[in-house]
PDB file of C-alpha atoms in Angstrom:
ATOM      1  CA  UNK X   1     -54.155  31.823  -0.724  1.00 46.00           C
ATOM      2  CA  UNK X   2     -56.581  32.532   2.149  1.00 46.00           C
ATOM      3  CA  UNK X   3     -53.893  31.706   4.708  1.00 43.00           C
ATOM      4  CA  UNK X   4     -51.420  34.122   3.103  1.00 43.00           C
ATOM      5  CA  UNK X   5     -54.130  36.853   3.035  1.00 43.00           C
ATOM      6  CA  UNK X   6     -54.986  36.194   6.707  1.00 45.00           C
ATOM      7  CA  UNK X   7     -51.365  36.248   7.731  1.00 40.00           C
ATOM      8  CA  UNK X   8     -50.708  39.505   5.798  1.00 43.00           C
ATOM      9  CA  UNK X   9     -53.786  41.111   7.455  1.00 43.00           C
ATOM     10  CA  UNK X  10     -52.712  39.934  10.936  1.00 46.00           C
ATOM     11  CA  UNK X  11     -49.149  41.277  10.416  1.00 45.00           C
ATOM     12  CA  UNK X  12     -50.585  44.562   9.073  1.00 46.00           C
ATOM     13  CA  UNK X  13     -52.953  45.117  11.974  1.00 45.00           C
ATOM     14  CA  UNK X  14     -50.228  44.094  14.415  1.00 43.00           C
ATOM     15  CA  UNK X  15     -47.872  46.715  12.979  1.00 46.00           C
ATOM     16  CA  UNK X  16     -50.634  49.357  12.954  1.00 42.00           C
ATOM     17  CA  UNK X  17     -51.438  48.560  16.554  1.00 44.00           C
ATOM     18  CA  UNK X  18     -47.774  48.777  17.591  1.00 47.00           C
ATOM     19  CA  UNK X  19     -47.499  52.177  15.845  1.00 48.00           C
ATOM     20  CA  UNK X  20     -50.557  53.460  17.718  1.00 49.00           C
ATOM     21  CA  UNK X  21     -49.150  52.290  21.004  1.00 55.00           C
ATOM     22  CA  UNK X  22     -45.937  54.205  20.661  1.00 76.00           C
ATOM     23  CA  UNK X  23     -45.326  57.324  22.634  1.00 87.00           C
ATOM     24  CA  UNK X  24     -44.622  60.274  20.358  1.00 92.00           C
ATOM     25  CA  UNK X  25     -43.703  63.812  21.321  1.00 95.00           C
ATOM     26  CA  UNK X  26     -43.551  66.664  18.755  1.00 94.00           C
ATOM     27  CA  UNK X  27     -43.488  70.339  18.007  1.00 95.00           C
ATOM     28  CA  UNK X  28     -43.520  72.657  14.953  1.00 94.00           C
ATOM     29  CA  UNK X  29     -42.385  75.783  16.796  1.00 96.00           C
ATOM     30  CA  UNK X  30     -39.005  74.702  18.151  1.00 97.00           C
ATOM     31  CA  UNK X  31     -36.099  77.117  18.115  1.00 98.00           C
ATOM     32  CA  UNK X  32     -32.806  76.493  16.385  1.00 98.00           C
ATOM     33  CA  UNK X  33     -30.131  79.247  16.194  1.00 98.00           C
ATOM     34  CA  UNK X  34     -26.694  79.488  14.767  1.00 95.00           C
ATOM     35  CA  UNK X  35     -23.795  81.705  15.673  1.00 94.00           C
ATOM     36  CA  UNK X  36     -20.539  82.576  13.966  1.00 90.00           C
ATOM     37  CA  UNK X  37     -18.019  84.861  15.614  1.00 88.00           C
ATOM     38  CA  UNK X  38     -14.761  86.208  14.126  1.00 85.00           C
ATOM     39  CA  UNK X  39     -12.674  89.276  14.977  1.00 84.00           C
ATOM     40  CA  UNK X  40     -14.367  90.980  11.932  1.00 84.00           C
ATOM     41  CA  UNK X  41     -17.997  89.979  12.319  1.00 87.00           C
ATOM     42  CA  UNK X  42     -20.603  88.242  14.428  1.00 89.00           C
ATOM     43  CA  UNK X  43     -23.317  86.446  12.474  1.00 89.00           C
ATOM     44  CA  UNK X  44     -26.356  84.948  14.182  1.00 95.00           C
ATOM     45  CA  UNK X  45     -29.829  83.875  13.195  1.00 97.00           C
ATOM     46  CA  UNK X  46     -32.849  82.290  14.778  1.00 98.00           C
ATOM     47  CA  UNK X  47     -35.451  79.890  13.356  1.00 98.00           C
ATOM     48  CA  UNK X  48     -38.626  79.675  15.486  1.00 98.00           C
ATOM     49  CA  UNK X  49     -40.456  77.313  13.217  1.00 97.00           C
ATOM     50  CA  UNK X  50     -38.392  74.111  13.504  1.00 97.00           C
ATOM     51  CA  UNK X  51     -40.266  70.884  13.638  1.00 95.00           C
ATOM     52  CA  UNK X  52     -39.169  67.903  15.814  1.00 96.00           C
ATOM     53  CA  UNK X  53     -40.504  64.483  16.783  1.00 95.00           C
ATOM     54  CA  UNK X  54     -39.258  61.932  19.310  1.00 95.00           C
ATOM     55  CA  UNK X  55     -40.530  58.394  19.569  1.00 94.00           C
ATOM     56  CA  UNK X  56     -39.789  57.597  23.193  1.00 93.00           C
ATOM     57  CA  UNK X  57     -40.260  53.846  22.650  1.00 92.00           C
ATOM     58  CA  UNK X  58     -37.714  53.496  19.844  1.00 94.00           C
ATOM     59  CA  UNK X  59     -35.664  56.569  20.894  1.00 95.00           C
ATOM     60  CA  UNK X  60     -35.766  57.807  17.289  1.00 95.00           C
ATOM     61  CA  UNK X  61     -35.593  61.545  16.812  1.00 96.00           C
ATOM     62  CA  UNK X  62     -36.000  63.832  13.783  1.00 96.00           C
ATOM     63  CA  UNK X  63     -35.620  67.569  13.486  1.00 97.00           C
ATOM     64  CA  UNK X  64     -36.483  69.547  10.296  1.00 96.00           C
ATOM     65  CA  UNK X  65     -36.554  73.194   9.347  1.00 96.00           C
ATOM     66  CA  UNK X  66     -36.980  75.448   6.409  1.00 97.00           C
ATOM     67  CA  UNK X  67     -33.823  77.399   5.728  1.00 97.00           C
ATOM     68  CA  UNK X  68     -35.760  80.551   4.799  1.00 97.00           C
ATOM     69  CA  UNK X  69     -37.259  80.579   8.386  1.00 98.00           C
ATOM     70  CA  UNK X  70     -33.937  81.759   9.824  1.00 98.00           C
ATOM     71  CA  UNK X  71     -34.285  85.391  10.752  1.00 98.00           C
ATOM     72  CA  UNK X  72     -31.190  87.638  10.946  1.00 96.00           C
ATOM     73  CA  UNK X  73     -30.826  91.063  12.647  1.00 94.00           C
ATOM     74  CA  UNK X  74     -29.528  92.309   9.345  1.00 90.00           C
ATOM     75  CA  UNK X  75     -31.817  91.718   6.350  1.00 93.00           C
ATOM     76  CA  UNK X  76     -28.954  91.937   3.859  1.00 91.00           C
ATOM     77  CA  UNK X  77     -27.190  89.083   5.710  1.00 89.00           C
ATOM     78  CA  UNK X  78     -30.397  87.076   5.575  1.00 94.00           C
ATOM     79  CA  UNK X  79     -30.646  87.626   1.825  1.00 94.00           C
ATOM     80  CA  UNK X  80     -27.023  86.644   1.182  1.00 89.00           C
ATOM     81  CA  UNK X  81     -27.434  83.595   3.474  1.00 91.00           C
ATOM     82  CA  UNK X  82     -30.428  82.301   1.488  1.00 93.00           C
ATOM     83  CA  UNK X  83     -29.343  83.227  -2.017  1.00 91.00           C
ATOM     84  CA  UNK X  84     -25.588  82.863  -2.015  1.00 87.00           C
ATOM     85  CA  UNK X  85     -24.558  80.427   0.712  1.00 90.00           C
ATOM     86  CA  UNK X  86     -27.413  77.986   1.505  1.00 93.00           C
ATOM     87  CA  UNK X  87     -29.167  78.401  -1.891  1.00 95.00           C
ATOM     88  CA  UNK X  88     -32.504  77.878  -0.107  1.00 96.00           C
ATOM     89  CA  UNK X  89     -34.566  77.691  -3.298  1.00 96.00           C
ATOM     90  CA  UNK X  90     -32.561  74.694  -4.400  1.00 97.00           C
ATOM     91  CA  UNK X  91     -32.088  73.186  -0.846  1.00 97.00           C
ATOM     92  CA  UNK X  92     -35.050  74.404   1.162  1.00 97.00           C
ATOM     93  CA  UNK X  93     -34.684  72.287   4.292  1.00 96.00           C
ATOM     94  CA  UNK X  94     -32.135  70.993   6.859  1.00 97.00           C
ATOM     95  CA  UNK X  95     -32.870  67.716   8.485  1.00 97.00           C
ATOM     96  CA  UNK X  96     -31.417  65.646  11.324  1.00 97.00           C
ATOM     97  CA  UNK X  97     -32.502  61.986  11.717  1.00 97.00           C
ATOM     98  CA  UNK X  98     -31.110  59.856  14.420  1.00 97.00           C
ATOM     99  CA  UNK X  99     -31.464  57.695  17.510  1.00 97.00           C
ATOM    100  CA  UNK X 100     -30.794  58.467  21.104  1.00 98.00           C
ATOM    101  CA  UNK X 101     -28.023  56.117  22.278  1.00 98.00           C
ATOM    102  CA  UNK X 102     -28.904  56.029  26.007  1.00 97.00           C
ATOM    103  CA  UNK X 103     -31.599  53.720  27.309  1.00 95.00           C
ATOM    104  CA  UNK X 104     -33.897  56.313  28.813  1.00 95.00           C
ATOM    105  CA  UNK X 105     -37.557  56.167  29.683  1.00 93.00           C
ATOM    106  CA  UNK X 106     -38.778  59.659  28.659  1.00 94.00           C
ATOM    107  CA  UNK X 107     -42.215  59.014  30.102  1.00 91.00           C
ATOM    108  CA  UNK X 108     -40.623  59.219  33.589  1.00 94.00           C
ATOM    109  CA  UNK X 109     -40.022  62.772  34.844  1.00 97.00           C
ATOM    110  CA  UNK X 110     -36.379  63.757  35.058  1.00 97.00           C
ATOM    111  CA  UNK X 111     -33.451  65.318  33.230  1.00 98.00           C
ATOM    112  CA  UNK X 112     -31.441  63.053  30.978  1.00 98.00           C
ATOM    113  CA  UNK X 113     -28.162  63.803  29.273  1.00 98.00           C
ATOM    114  CA  UNK X 114     -28.363  62.229  25.818  1.00 98.00           C
ATOM    115  CA  UNK X 115     -26.435  61.673  22.633  1.00 98.00           C
ATOM    116  CA  UNK X 116     -28.197  61.128  19.328  1.00 98.00           C
ATOM    117  CA  UNK X 117     -26.242  59.454  16.506  1.00 98.00           C
ATOM    118  CA  UNK X 118     -27.622  60.001  13.038  1.00 98.00           C
ATOM    119  CA  UNK X 119     -27.298  62.049   9.866  1.00 98.00           C
ATOM    120  CA  UNK X 120     -27.553  65.773   9.135  1.00 98.00           C
ATOM    121  CA  UNK X 121     -28.525  67.054   5.747  1.00 97.00           C
ATOM    122  CA  UNK X 122     -27.774  70.631   4.888  1.00 97.00           C
ATOM    123  CA  UNK X 123     -27.363  72.159   1.368  1.00 96.00           C
ATOM    124  CA  UNK X 124     -28.190  68.750  -0.151  1.00 97.00           C
ATOM    125  CA  UNK X 125     -25.244  67.017   1.576  1.00 97.00           C
ATOM    126  CA  UNK X 126     -25.814  64.318   4.217  1.00 98.00           C
ATOM    127  CA  UNK X 127     -23.173  63.570   6.816  1.00 98.00           C
ATOM    128  CA  UNK X 128     -23.078  61.314   9.883  1.00 98.00           C
ATOM    129  CA  UNK X 129     -23.146  63.274  13.126  1.00 98.00           C
ATOM    130  CA  UNK X 130     -23.339  62.782  16.902  1.00 98.00           C
ATOM    131  CA  UNK X 131     -25.247  65.439  18.838  1.00 98.00           C
ATOM    132  CA  UNK X 132     -25.061  65.823  22.599  1.00 98.00           C
ATOM    133  CA  UNK X 133     -27.915  67.446  24.491  1.00 98.00           C
ATOM    134  CA  UNK X 134     -30.311  67.083  27.295  1.00 98.00           C
ATOM    135  CA  UNK X 135     -33.937  66.057  27.567  1.00 98.00           C
ATOM    136  CA  UNK X 136     -36.068  67.151  30.532  1.00 98.00           C
ATOM    137  CA  UNK X 137     -39.277  65.233  30.911  1.00 97.00           C
ATOM    138  CA  UNK X 138     -42.335  66.227  33.001  1.00 96.00           C
ATOM    139  CA  UNK X 139     -43.926  62.922  32.079  1.00 89.00           C
ATOM    140  CA  UNK X 140     -46.303  64.840  29.787  1.00 91.00           C
ATOM    141  CA  UNK X 141     -43.866  66.865  27.628  1.00 96.00           C
ATOM    142  CA  UNK X 142     -40.217  67.005  26.823  1.00 97.00           C
ATOM    143  CA  UNK X 143     -37.740  69.972  26.736  1.00 98.00           C
ATOM    144  CA  UNK X 144     -35.009  69.185  24.200  1.00 98.00           C
ATOM    145  CA  UNK X 145     -31.818  71.232  24.333  1.00 98.00           C
ATOM    146  CA  UNK X 146     -28.748  70.560  22.135  1.00 98.00           C
ATOM    147  CA  UNK X 147     -25.620  72.234  20.789  1.00 97.00           C
ATOM    148  CA  UNK X 148     -23.158  71.109  18.117  1.00 97.00           C
ATOM    149  CA  UNK X 149     -20.867  72.590  15.501  1.00 96.00           C
ATOM    150  CA  UNK X 150     -21.063  72.577  11.696  1.00 96.00           C
ATOM    151  CA  UNK X 151     -18.292  73.289   9.268  1.00 93.00           C
ATOM    152  CA  UNK X 152     -19.686  74.952   6.098  1.00 91.00           C
ATOM    153  CA  UNK X 153     -17.102  73.208   3.911  1.00 91.00           C
ATOM    154  CA  UNK X 154     -18.352  69.771   5.098  1.00 94.00           C
ATOM    155  CA  UNK X 155     -21.713  70.615   3.448  1.00 95.00           C
ATOM    156  CA  UNK X 156     -20.261  72.164   0.288  1.00 93.00           C
ATOM    157  CA  UNK X 157     -21.276  75.631   1.337  1.00 90.00           C
ATOM    158  CA  UNK X 158     -18.925  77.891  -0.548  1.00 85.00           C
ATOM    159  CA  UNK X 159     -17.765  81.051   1.144  1.00 79.00           C
ATOM    160  CA  UNK X 160     -16.257  83.641  -1.234  1.00 68.00           C
ATOM    161  CA  UNK X 161     -12.629  84.604  -0.437  1.00 70.00           C
ATOM    162  CA  UNK X 162     -13.702  88.207   0.069  1.00 68.00           C
ATOM    163  CA  UNK X 163     -15.742  87.322   3.172  1.00 73.00           C
ATOM    164  CA  UNK X 164     -13.971  84.136   4.341  1.00 72.00           C
ATOM    165  CA  UNK X 165     -12.417  85.996   7.328  1.00 74.00           C
ATOM    166  CA  UNK X 166     -15.906  87.141   8.430  1.00 76.00           C
ATOM    167  CA  UNK X 167     -17.321  83.625   8.774  1.00 84.00           C
ATOM    168  CA  UNK X 168     -16.057  81.181  11.458  1.00 80.00           C
ATOM    169  CA  UNK X 169     -14.750  77.801  10.363  1.00 87.00           C
ATOM    170  CA  UNK X 170     -17.033  76.179  12.868  1.00 91.00           C
ATOM    171  CA  UNK X 171     -20.598  77.455  13.241  1.00 93.00           C
ATOM    172  CA  UNK X 172     -22.364  76.895  16.602  1.00 96.00           C
ATOM    173  CA  UNK X 173     -25.864  75.427  16.224  1.00 97.00           C
ATOM    174  CA  UNK X 174     -28.147  75.472  19.270  1.00 98.00           C
ATOM    175  CA  UNK X 175     -31.651  74.110  19.769  1.00 98.00           C
ATOM    176  CA  UNK X 176     -34.324  74.511  22.422  1.00 98.00           C
ATOM    177  CA  UNK X 177     -37.689  72.871  21.887  1.00 98.00           C
ATOM    178  CA  UNK X 178     -40.762  71.952  23.907  1.00 98.00           C
ATOM    179  CA  UNK X 179     -42.275  68.735  22.528  1.00 97.00           C
ATOM    180  CA  UNK X 180     -45.743  67.765  23.660  1.00 96.00           C
ATOM    181  CA  UNK X 181     -47.178  64.265  23.821  1.00 93.00           C
ATOM    182  CA  UNK X 182     -49.100  63.336  20.679  1.00 85.00           C
TER     183      UNK X 182
END
């Protein structure tokens, strides 16, 4: 019994030590925007409160944001977006969790084109996704930039037929974040 307890404690402290040794970068004020353009209407919004974390050792990445933090130039659009389309009371967050495919040492200054494979959850629906971007490292912090497209129908976001021609089939999502070493 004592041997099992000792082994458990050794494994526990080894894991805790490994977790402390990892290099983490993060932010809670990253920017994510989306853009939809059709001949009838342009729709765009910006979220300046997006959180992100990158573990440079494991290359794991996560980005999370509250849907209600998207700000639109037109307040009526913002209301419709939250109440009718994204149902932000029921589905308050969007989350990407993934892993950077390339073997990059983000502690070394430089600019690295990267691809993160993972899952994106919007409107309560999770789908696999591959996101291309670039990470610029100063050695002390990281600048993360990315762009990808989302199809509302893939995430069961219903667009009424009256406005279907005002919303693009593919919505451009862009991110720009400065992550500092934790």
